[in-house]
């Protein structure tokens, strides 16, 4: 079974969908990006991909000119429709690799909460190409992704305060190393599928380095790439390698 299907099945679980439905508020980088593009967003036709439990629906639904939210999990769509009944007819089950929309339909496309990281590399490339297709030329694409250069990569040995914490940390790291036999190669890889313990070690998550992510966006037909710290929302140098667990990006359809 592919990582795509394994991860999708996790997101179909009622408990997981309910968990995401409880999430509220924008991430720091999302707040910054929303302020920077406020006037543009108010006039935009928006596609909200990986809408989950409706965290972003609550903010962008009333803000943009026209809103459409999609998710590959039917359980998530049920939750977001329940939570935001006013947008129920604008929330649909869909596969981001194959969207049923004409070229250049949307002014603003969002894929938040690292949702794009729960597919394999080939599917990720296909999703970027599809989102470029449905985003108009000059339109805004925003997304977040896990950072392979993160400074809290769970395979690293770190000093713990207290014996109990040290033992728990050692057990967790041992399990992570066992579930990621190629972890030694991650230090030099441009991207990797990592079991970082999410969903009780059941999910595998795509991690990517900043420079590689910029390359992928250019290859998909996006330009004007800007990166933001997932922790603070501040812009980061595209030539650097920040240690944030995840990064946000904005770019334009070229």
Rosetta silent file (secondary structure, phi, psi, omega in degrees, C-alpha in Angstrom):
SEQUENCE: XXXXXXXXXXXXXXXXXXXXXXXXXXXXXXXXXXXXXXXXXXXXXXXXXXXXXXXXXXXXXXXXXXXXXXXXXXXXXXXXXXXXXXXXXXXXXXXXXXXXXXXXXXXXXXXXXXXXXXXXXXXXXXXXXXXXXXXXXXXXXXXXXXXXXXXXXXXXXXXXXXXXXXXXXXXXXXXXXXXXXXXXXXXXXXXXXXXXXXXXXXXXXXXXXXXXXXXXXXXXXXXXXXXXXXXXXXXXXXXXXXXXXXXXXXXXXX
SCORE:     score description
SCORE:     0.000 S_00000001
   1 L     0.000  136.024 -178.256    0.000    0.000    0.000 S_00000001
   2 L   -69.832  158.700  174.024    1.339    3.450   -0.916 S_00000001
   3 H   -60.198  -36.114  178.197    2.141    6.132    1.665 S_00000001
   4 H   -54.846  -50.127 -176.284   -0.622    8.179    0.034 S_00000001
   5 H   -73.001  -39.829  178.105   -3.232    5.549    0.845 S_00000001
   6 H   -59.696  -46.431 -179.656   -1.856    4.682    4.301 S_00000001
   7 H   -68.229  -38.819  179.301   -1.914    8.327    5.353 S_00000001
   8 H   -60.161  -39.738 -179.874   -5.320    8.944    3.774 S_00000001
   9 H   -63.897  -34.664  175.915   -6.805    6.120    5.838 S_00000001
  10 H   -62.006  -44.144 -178.166   -5.520    7.768    9.023 S_00000001
  11 H   -72.193  -11.321  174.902   -7.289   10.991    8.073 S_00000001
  12 L   -85.122  -10.152 -179.193  -10.519    9.053    7.504 S_00000001
  13 L   -70.268  135.427 -176.103  -10.607    8.014   11.172 S_00000001
  14 H   -59.121  -40.474 -179.361  -13.385    9.760   13.092 S_00000001
  15 H   -65.287  -38.051  178.459  -11.128   10.565   16.039 S_00000001
  16 H   -67.849  -44.641  178.652   -8.489   12.161   13.819 S_00000001
  17 H   -61.382  -40.975  179.081  -11.091   14.242   11.978 S_00000001
  18 H   -64.957  -37.060  177.560  -12.593   15.380   15.293 S_00000001
  19 H   -60.282  -47.437 -179.266   -9.118   16.365   16.521 S_00000001
  20 H   -68.763  -28.539  177.661   -8.557   18.614   13.508 S_00000001
  21 H   -67.168  -21.255  178.813  -12.033   20.090   13.871 S_00000001
  22 L   -83.827  -12.836 -179.521  -10.959   21.411   17.286 S_00000001
  23 L   -70.989  137.305 -178.779   -8.012   23.341   15.822 S_00000001
  24 L  -139.814  155.649  174.474   -8.566   27.092   15.643 S_00000001
  25 L    85.502  157.845  178.353   -6.679   30.207   14.639 S_00000001
  26 L   -86.652  152.314  171.754   -4.017   30.959   12.068 S_00000001
  27 L   -71.411  157.564 -179.410   -0.369   29.961   12.322 S_00000001
  28 H   -51.874  -45.077 -179.792    2.128   32.857   12.817 S_00000001
  29 H   -66.774  -36.194  177.934    3.213   32.763    9.170 S_00000001
  30 H   -63.184  -39.878  177.967   -0.407   32.632    8.002 S_00000001
  31 H   -62.002  -44.196  179.381   -1.176   35.767   10.012 S_00000001
  32 H   -63.193  -48.038 -178.312    1.771   37.579    8.428 S_00000001
  33 H   -62.862  -41.673  179.167    0.877   36.446    4.910 S_00000001
  34 H   -62.056  -38.807  177.653   -2.785   37.388    5.372 S_00000001
  35 H   -68.543  -43.064 -177.885   -1.765   40.902    6.452 S_00000001
  36 H   -63.286  -30.298 -174.468    0.708   41.308    3.604 S_00000001
  37 L  -116.758   24.331 -171.686   -1.893   40.320    0.999 S_00000001
  38 H   -53.738  -52.949 -176.852   -5.047   41.610    2.697 S_00000001
  39 H   -63.363  -42.039  178.751   -6.433   43.716   -0.147 S_00000001
  40 H   -62.083  -42.782 -176.732   -5.652   41.053   -2.753 S_00000001
  41 H   -67.196  -34.912 -179.339   -7.311   38.302   -0.713 S_00000001
  42 H   -62.594  -27.336 -179.358  -10.531   40.249   -0.234 S_00000001
  43 L   -98.991    5.777 -168.789  -11.024   40.296   -4.006 S_00000001
  44 L   -92.108  148.317  162.807   -9.866   36.707   -4.570 S_00000001
  45 E   -90.798  119.769 -168.622  -11.516   33.507   -5.688 S_00000001
  46 E  -113.574  138.806  168.065   -9.918   31.006   -3.287 S_00000001
  47 E  -112.086  118.392 -179.401   -9.216   27.273   -3.329 S_00000001
  48 E  -104.964  102.172 -174.023   -8.479   25.950    0.181 S_00000001
  49 E   -93.627  140.521 -177.026   -6.828   22.531   -0.269 S_00000001
  50 L    65.713   47.853 -171.591   -6.569   20.085    2.626 S_00000001
  51 L   -65.771  -20.125  175.992   -9.204   22.060    4.472 S_00000001
  52 L    58.666 -131.455 -178.345   -9.255   19.522    7.313 S_00000001
  53 L   -88.949    7.867  174.238  -11.593   20.460   10.144 S_00000001
  54 L    97.992   16.438  178.932  -12.136   24.009    8.925 S_00000001
  55 H   -56.491  -45.722 -178.864   -9.443   25.962   10.757 S_00000001
  56 H   -82.472  -24.005  176.244   -8.767   28.104    7.686 S_00000001
  57 H   -59.226  -41.014 -177.497  -12.415   28.140    6.583 S_00000001
  58 H   -58.975  -35.358 -177.982  -13.269   30.173    9.678 S_00000001
  59 H   -90.093  -51.910 -171.989  -10.865   32.934    8.652 S_00000001
  60 H   -82.299  -28.651 -179.264  -10.787   32.918    4.854 S_00000001
  61 H   -51.878  -53.392  179.550  -14.374   31.863    4.135 S_00000001
  62 H   -76.045  -15.745 -172.316  -15.890   35.222    5.138 S_00000001
  63 H   -85.327  -43.652 -172.129  -12.852   37.208    3.923 S_00000001
  64 L   -83.018  166.044  179.706  -12.438   36.266    0.261 S_00000001
  65 L   -67.488  -42.959  179.892  -14.777   37.056   -2.636 S_00000001
  66 E  -143.099  132.187 -173.525  -15.463   33.381   -3.415 S_00000001
  67 E  -122.032  137.207  172.150  -14.436   30.374   -1.301 S_00000001
  68 E  -140.232  127.111  178.392  -14.073   26.665   -2.099 S_00000001
  69 E  -116.443  138.537 -179.913  -12.581   24.105    0.305 S_00000001
  70 E  -135.342  155.600  175.828  -11.537   20.542   -0.576 S_00000001
  71 E  -153.672  148.953  179.099   -9.978   17.582    1.232 S_00000001
  72 L   -82.560   -3.622  177.075   -9.108   14.012    0.249 S_00000001
  73 L  -102.966  118.761  177.296  -10.679   12.755    3.491 S_00000001
  74 H   -66.276  -31.299  177.085  -14.447   12.397    3.448 S_00000001
  75 H   -63.493  -39.584  177.470  -14.395   12.319    7.266 S_00000001
  76 H   -64.421  -43.027 -179.718  -12.757   15.749    7.281 S_00000001
  77 H   -62.886  -38.609  176.604  -15.355   17.127    4.884 S_00000001
  78 H   -62.094  -41.877 -179.379  -18.147   15.875    7.141 S_00000001
  79 H   -65.861  -45.191 -176.686  -16.528   17.614   10.119 S_00000001
  80 H   -69.930  -33.181  175.022  -15.956   20.928    8.365 S_00000001
  81 H   -66.287  -37.850  177.869  -19.502   20.969    6.994 S_00000001
  82 H   -66.480  -40.224 -176.423  -20.808   20.346   10.501 S_00000001
  83 H   -76.080  -32.610 -176.921  -18.623   23.082   11.938 S_00000001
  84 L  -128.429   69.295 -175.847  -19.283   25.628    9.168 S_00000001
  85 H   -60.300  -26.124  179.919  -22.787   24.944    7.805 S_00000001
  86 H   -64.992  -21.675 -179.666  -22.897   28.303    6.016 S_00000001
  87 H  -109.866   13.610 -172.885  -20.184   27.000    3.661 S_00000001
  88 H   -55.080  -38.215 -178.292  -21.470   23.410    3.372 S_00000001
  89 H   -81.271    0.929  177.800  -22.143   23.697   -0.362 S_00000001
  90 H  -115.413   18.209 -178.886  -18.613   25.057   -0.891 S_00000001
  91 E  -126.361  120.350 -170.518  -16.827   22.154    0.824 S_00000001
  92 E  -139.204  152.578  172.059  -16.124   19.025   -1.213 S_00000001
  93 E   -76.304  130.457 -178.946  -14.200   15.758   -1.264 S_00000001
  94 L  -159.416  156.195  176.177  -11.435   15.937   -3.892 S_00000001
  95 E  -103.855  117.910 -175.351   -8.011   14.583   -4.837 S_00000001
  96 L   -65.378  -13.092  176.397   -5.510   17.425   -5.268 S_00000001
  97 L   -76.252  -23.441 -174.514   -3.685   15.431   -7.944 S_00000001
  98 E  -142.185   86.992 -176.660   -6.735   15.596  -10.209 S_00000001
  99 L   -94.254  143.516 -176.383   -8.930   18.650   -9.674 S_00000001
 100 L   -94.307   58.956 -179.287  -12.165   19.218  -11.574 S_00000001
 101 L  -139.131  150.373 -179.839  -11.575   22.884  -12.371 S_00000001
 102 L   -70.480  159.911  177.149  -10.599   24.805  -15.487 S_00000001
 103 L   -56.933  138.043  173.841   -7.142   26.253  -15.956 S_00000001
 104 L    66.439   27.739 -177.425   -6.588   29.510  -14.082 S_00000001
 105 L   -69.247  -36.738 -167.846   -9.818   29.323  -12.067 S_00000001
 106 E  -110.982  143.466  175.166   -8.447   30.643   -8.761 S_00000001
 107 E   -84.827  -28.562 -173.881   -6.706   33.847   -7.703 S_00000001
 108 E  -141.546  123.181  178.592   -5.525   32.380   -4.398 S_00000001
 109 E  -121.917  131.774 -178.258   -4.703   28.762   -3.591 S_00000001
 110 E  -125.627  135.253  171.500   -3.820   27.573   -0.070 S_00000001
 111 E  -133.604   91.878 -169.831   -2.528   24.190    1.137 S_00000001
 112 L   -98.732 -178.783  174.819   -1.884   24.696    4.854 S_00000001
 113 L    55.918   30.650  177.364   -0.945   22.666    7.936 S_00000001
 114 L    59.811   24.380 -176.133    1.710   20.714    5.987 S_00000001
 115 H   -61.080  -29.396 -178.995   -1.058   18.748    4.287 S_00000001
 116 H   -70.526  -10.453 -176.531    0.982   18.301    1.136 S_00000001
 117 H   -82.825   -1.743 -176.282    3.541   16.312    3.146 S_00000001
 118 H  -103.531   29.813  171.722    1.385   13.198    3.473 S_00000001
 119 L  -132.653  163.266  179.682    1.961   12.019   -0.082 S_00000001
 120 L   -78.439  172.345 -172.808    5.037   10.607   -1.783 S_00000001
 121 H   -57.561  -47.027 -178.952    7.405   12.623   -3.970 S_00000001
 122 H   -61.180  -40.323  177.393    5.768   11.769   -7.290 S_00000001
 123 H   -67.890  -37.091  178.108    2.329   12.674   -5.956 S_00000001
 124 H   -61.158  -47.261  178.464    3.715   15.893   -4.479 S_00000001
 125 H   -59.340  -41.913  178.800    5.131   16.917   -7.854 S_00000001
 126 H   -63.728  -38.994  179.319    1.769   16.111   -9.457 S_00000001
 127 H   -66.231  -44.082  177.362   -0.061   18.225   -6.857 S_00000001
 128 H   -58.591  -43.495  179.757    2.205   21.219   -7.436 S_00000001
 129 H   -63.902  -40.608 -179.175    1.594   20.929  -11.184 S_00000001
 130 H   -69.373  -39.744  178.019   -2.168   20.640  -10.695 S_00000001
 131 H   -68.701  -34.205  173.158   -2.321   23.598   -8.319 S_00000001
 132 H   -63.437  -39.388 -178.695   -0.298   25.647  -10.788 S_00000001
 133 H   -61.998  -44.110 -174.660   -2.795   24.682  -13.501 S_00000001
 134 H   -86.742   -9.581  176.233   -5.872   25.854  -11.574 S_00000001
 135 E   -92.947  129.947 -176.810   -4.183   29.006  -10.199 S_00000001
 136 E   -64.750  159.796  175.755   -4.270   31.905  -12.645 S_00000001
 137 E   -61.018  127.315 -176.052   -1.088   33.454  -13.976 S_00000001
 138 E    86.747   -7.307  178.955    0.081   35.885  -11.303 S_00000001
 139 E   -70.700  161.495 -174.047   -2.194   34.237   -8.746 S_00000001
 140 E   -97.864  130.290  173.418   -0.986   33.541   -5.213 S_00000001
 141 E  -119.227  129.287 -179.132   -0.141   30.054   -3.921 S_00000001
 142 E  -128.128  136.016  176.878    0.579   29.579   -0.195 S_00000001
 143 E  -158.354  168.082  175.108    1.523   26.348    1.584 S_00000001
 144 E  -126.788  157.440 -177.019    3.572   24.914    4.438 S_00000001
 145 E  -154.020  153.116  176.939    5.896   21.932    4.574 S_00000001
 146 E   -71.791  141.442 -174.874    8.123   20.021    6.996 S_00000001
 147 E   -99.106  119.647 -179.281   11.762   21.079    6.960 S_00000001
 148 L   -68.808  -19.399  178.125   14.366   18.320    6.580 S_00000001
 149 L   -93.970   16.171 -177.424   16.957   20.639    8.183 S_00000001
 150 L   -56.119  141.094 -177.259   14.821   21.097   11.305 S_00000001
 151 L   -82.080   -3.076  175.810   16.866   21.498   14.454 S_00000001
 152 L  -111.005   27.048  179.090   14.566   19.187   16.414 S_00000001
 153 L   -52.035  123.958 -167.160   14.964   16.203   14.085 S_00000001
 154 L   -69.585   -4.852  179.331   13.938   13.347   16.410 S_00000001
 155 L   -84.602  -14.162 -175.873   16.864   11.035   15.605 S_00000001
 156 L   -76.939  143.030  176.599   19.395   13.321   17.274 S_00000001
 157 L   -83.353  124.605 -178.942   20.605   12.571   20.777 S_00000001
 158 L  -126.052  152.165  178.327   19.879   15.497   23.082 S_00000001
 159 L   -70.465  131.585  179.101   20.558   16.121   26.740 S_00000001
 160 L  -111.757  149.722  178.638   17.485   15.508   28.897 S_00000001
 161 L   -95.463  109.136  179.179   16.725   16.913   32.344 S_00000001
 162 L   101.954  146.209 -177.014   15.986   14.062   34.725 S_00000001
 163 H   -64.220  -44.743 -177.027   16.365   10.306   34.509 S_00000001
 164 H   -61.246  -45.113  179.009   12.742    9.600   33.559 S_00000001
 165 H   -63.680  -38.092  179.904   12.830   12.098   30.686 S_00000001
 166 H   -64.745  -42.352  179.584   16.153   10.686   29.532 S_00000001
 167 H   -65.317  -46.400  179.059   14.814    7.119   29.471 S_00000001
 168 H   -60.656  -42.140  178.904   11.655    8.134   27.614 S_00000001
 169 H   -63.154  -40.530  179.797   13.711   10.108   25.118 S_00000001
 170 H   -65.929  -40.852  178.949   16.053    7.195   24.529 S_00000001
 171 H   -63.977  -44.831 -179.763   13.164    4.780   23.969 S_00000001
 172 H   -63.180  -45.780 -179.952   11.490    7.155   21.516 S_00000001
 173 H   -63.424  -38.271  178.213   14.698    7.768   19.570 S_00000001
 174 H   -62.660  -41.281  179.480   15.395    4.041   19.395 S_00000001
 175 H   -67.863  -40.837  178.454   11.945    3.435   17.971 S_00000001
 176 H   -62.446  -40.874  178.375   12.320    6.282   15.486 S_00000001
 177 H   -66.333  -36.674  179.327   15.643    4.908   14.307 S_00000001
 178 H   -68.076  -35.740 -179.051   14.139    1.447   13.950 S_00000001
 179 H   -85.316   -5.644  177.198   11.220    2.765   11.877 S_00000001
 180 L  -130.392   72.038 -175.486   13.578    4.867    9.729 S_00000001
 181 L   -60.430  -18.833 -179.751   16.439    2.533    8.757 S_00000001
 182 L   -98.174   17.651 -172.152   17.741    5.122    6.257 S_00000001
 183 H   -59.679  -27.876 -179.453   17.875    7.954    8.809 S_00000001
 184 H   -64.145  -27.149 -178.699   21.644    8.360    8.419 S_00000001
 185 H   -80.670  -12.613 -176.190   21.115    9.476    4.813 S_00000001
 186 H   -64.055  -27.032 -176.129   18.704   12.264    5.789 S_00000001
 187 H   -62.660  -26.524 -178.011   21.597   14.616    6.639 S_00000001
 188 L  -114.814   -7.887 -176.119   22.508   14.956    2.948 S_00000001
 189 L   -73.985  145.124  175.107   19.212   14.182    1.205 S_00000001
 190 L   -73.924  -27.355  176.985   17.259   17.006   -0.518 S_00000001
 191 E  -158.377  159.945 -178.475   14.011   15.406    0.649 S_00000001
 192 E  -160.900  151.566  170.437   12.907   12.251    2.473 S_00000001
 193 E   -90.512  119.736 -171.807    9.862   10.384    3.730 S_00000001
 194 E  -121.077  130.015  168.601   10.254   10.362    7.520 S_00000001
 195 L   -87.786  100.011 -176.195    8.344    8.488   10.203 S_00000001
 196 L   -98.496   15.958  177.878    8.570   11.182   12.882 S_00000001
 197 L    93.014   -1.505 -178.820    6.201    9.453   15.286 S_00000001
 198 H   -61.282  143.020  178.996    3.044   11.179   14.065 S_00000001
 199 H    53.165   47.756  178.604   -0.218    9.350   14.740 S_00000001
 200 H    55.956   49.946  175.232    1.534    6.829   16.996 S_00000001
 201 H    64.892   20.299 -179.270    4.215    6.042   14.402 S_00000001
 202 L   -95.018  -25.555 -176.035    1.647    5.190   11.721 S_00000001
 203 L   -95.543  150.360  173.570    2.132    8.140    9.358 S_00000001
 204 L  -118.245  130.386 -168.311    5.071    8.843    7.087 S_00000001
 205 E  -120.006  132.453  177.546    5.754   12.518    6.413 S_00000001
 206 E   -73.440  129.785  173.449    7.596   14.211    3.559 S_00000001
 207 E  -120.181  144.793 -176.153   10.417   16.517    4.687 S_00000001
 208 E  -144.282  148.641  175.325   12.288   18.820    2.295 S_00000001
 209 L   -82.711  153.585 -174.742   15.161   21.295    2.406 S_00000001
 210 H   -56.100  -49.674 -178.277   14.452   24.936    1.614 S_00000001
 211 H   -61.150  -39.856  177.529   16.562   25.054   -1.543 S_00000001
 212 H   -65.419  -38.428  179.442   15.005   21.862   -2.893 S_00000001
 213 H   -64.837  -41.017  176.746   11.528   23.225   -2.212 S_00000001
 214 H   -60.713  -42.970  178.680   12.286   26.390   -4.171 S_00000001
 215 H   -59.945  -44.669  179.520   13.534   24.235   -7.053 S_00000001
 216 H   -60.014  -40.601 -179.853   10.328   22.163   -7.029 S_00000001
 217 H   -66.094  -43.879  177.813    8.201   25.309   -7.195 S_00000001
 218 H   -61.623  -41.913 -179.527   10.150   26.732  -10.118 S_00000001
 219 H   -64.208  -31.702 -179.989    9.897   23.408  -11.928 S_00000001
 220 H   -80.007  -10.044  178.745    6.116   23.391  -11.406 S_00000001
 221 L   103.116   22.881  176.151    5.768   26.845  -12.963 S_00000001
 222 E  -106.138  153.377  178.358    5.751   29.145   -9.936 S_00000001
 223 E  -136.998 -177.362  176.723    7.886   32.249   -9.439 S_00000001
 224 E    53.908   48.904 -176.175    8.457   35.030   -6.870 S_00000001
 225 E   -75.723  132.967  174.114    9.050   32.525   -4.071 S_00000001
 226 E  -129.091  136.512  179.751    9.147   33.861   -0.502 S_00000001
 227 E  -113.757  147.599 -177.853    9.790   31.658    2.568 S_00000001
 228 E  -131.472  145.721  174.309    8.650   32.252    6.138 S_00000001
 229 E   -65.736  131.031  175.267    9.603   30.781    9.500 S_00000001
 230 L   -69.358  -25.045 -178.392    6.963   28.399   10.792 S_00000001
 231 L   -79.526  -45.380 -170.504    7.817   29.425   14.350 S_00000001
 232 L  -112.762  -20.488 -174.762    7.775   33.208   14.073 S_00000001
 233 L    84.957   -2.455  179.380    6.284   34.101   10.704 S_00000001
 234 L   -74.550  150.689  175.565    9.375   36.123    9.778 S_00000001
 235 E   -66.904  146.800  178.261   10.767   35.897    6.264 S_00000001
 236 E  -122.500  153.242 -178.863   13.808   33.674    5.842 S_00000001
 237 L   -69.257  126.360 -179.728   16.682   33.835    3.368 S_00000001
 238 L   -64.943  -19.030  179.129   16.136   31.478    0.428 S_00000001
 239 L   -91.647   -0.528 -178.426   19.867   30.765    0.432 S_00000001
 240 L   -96.951 -171.520  178.087   19.931   29.704    4.067 S_00000001
 241 L  -141.928   78.206 -176.934   18.956   26.579    5.948 S_00000001
 242 L   -66.190  160.702 -177.100   16.771   27.547    8.928 S_00000001
 243 L   -98.269   11.412 -179.499   16.074   25.082   11.729 S_00000001
 244 L   -60.903  144.987  175.627   12.305   25.517   11.913 S_00000001
 245 L   -61.195  -34.197  174.703   10.272   22.283   12.066 S_00000001
 246 E  -144.827  161.029 -178.106    8.227   23.585    9.152 S_00000001
 247 E  -127.633  150.468  172.642    8.321   26.488    6.699 S_00000001
 248 E  -106.423  149.702  178.465    5.680   28.499    4.872 S_00000001
 249 E  -133.708  143.408  164.237    6.002   29.617    1.255 S_00000001
 250 E  -119.637  149.618  176.900    4.265   32.090   -0.996 S_00000001
 251 E  -159.612  172.777 -176.450    4.744   32.140   -4.753 S_00000001
 252 E  -123.242  146.357  173.148    3.023   33.256   -7.957 S_00000001
 253 E   -65.979  121.911 -176.168    1.791   31.429  -11.015 S_00000001
 254 L   -84.798    0.000    0.000    4.363   32.235  -13.711 S_00000001
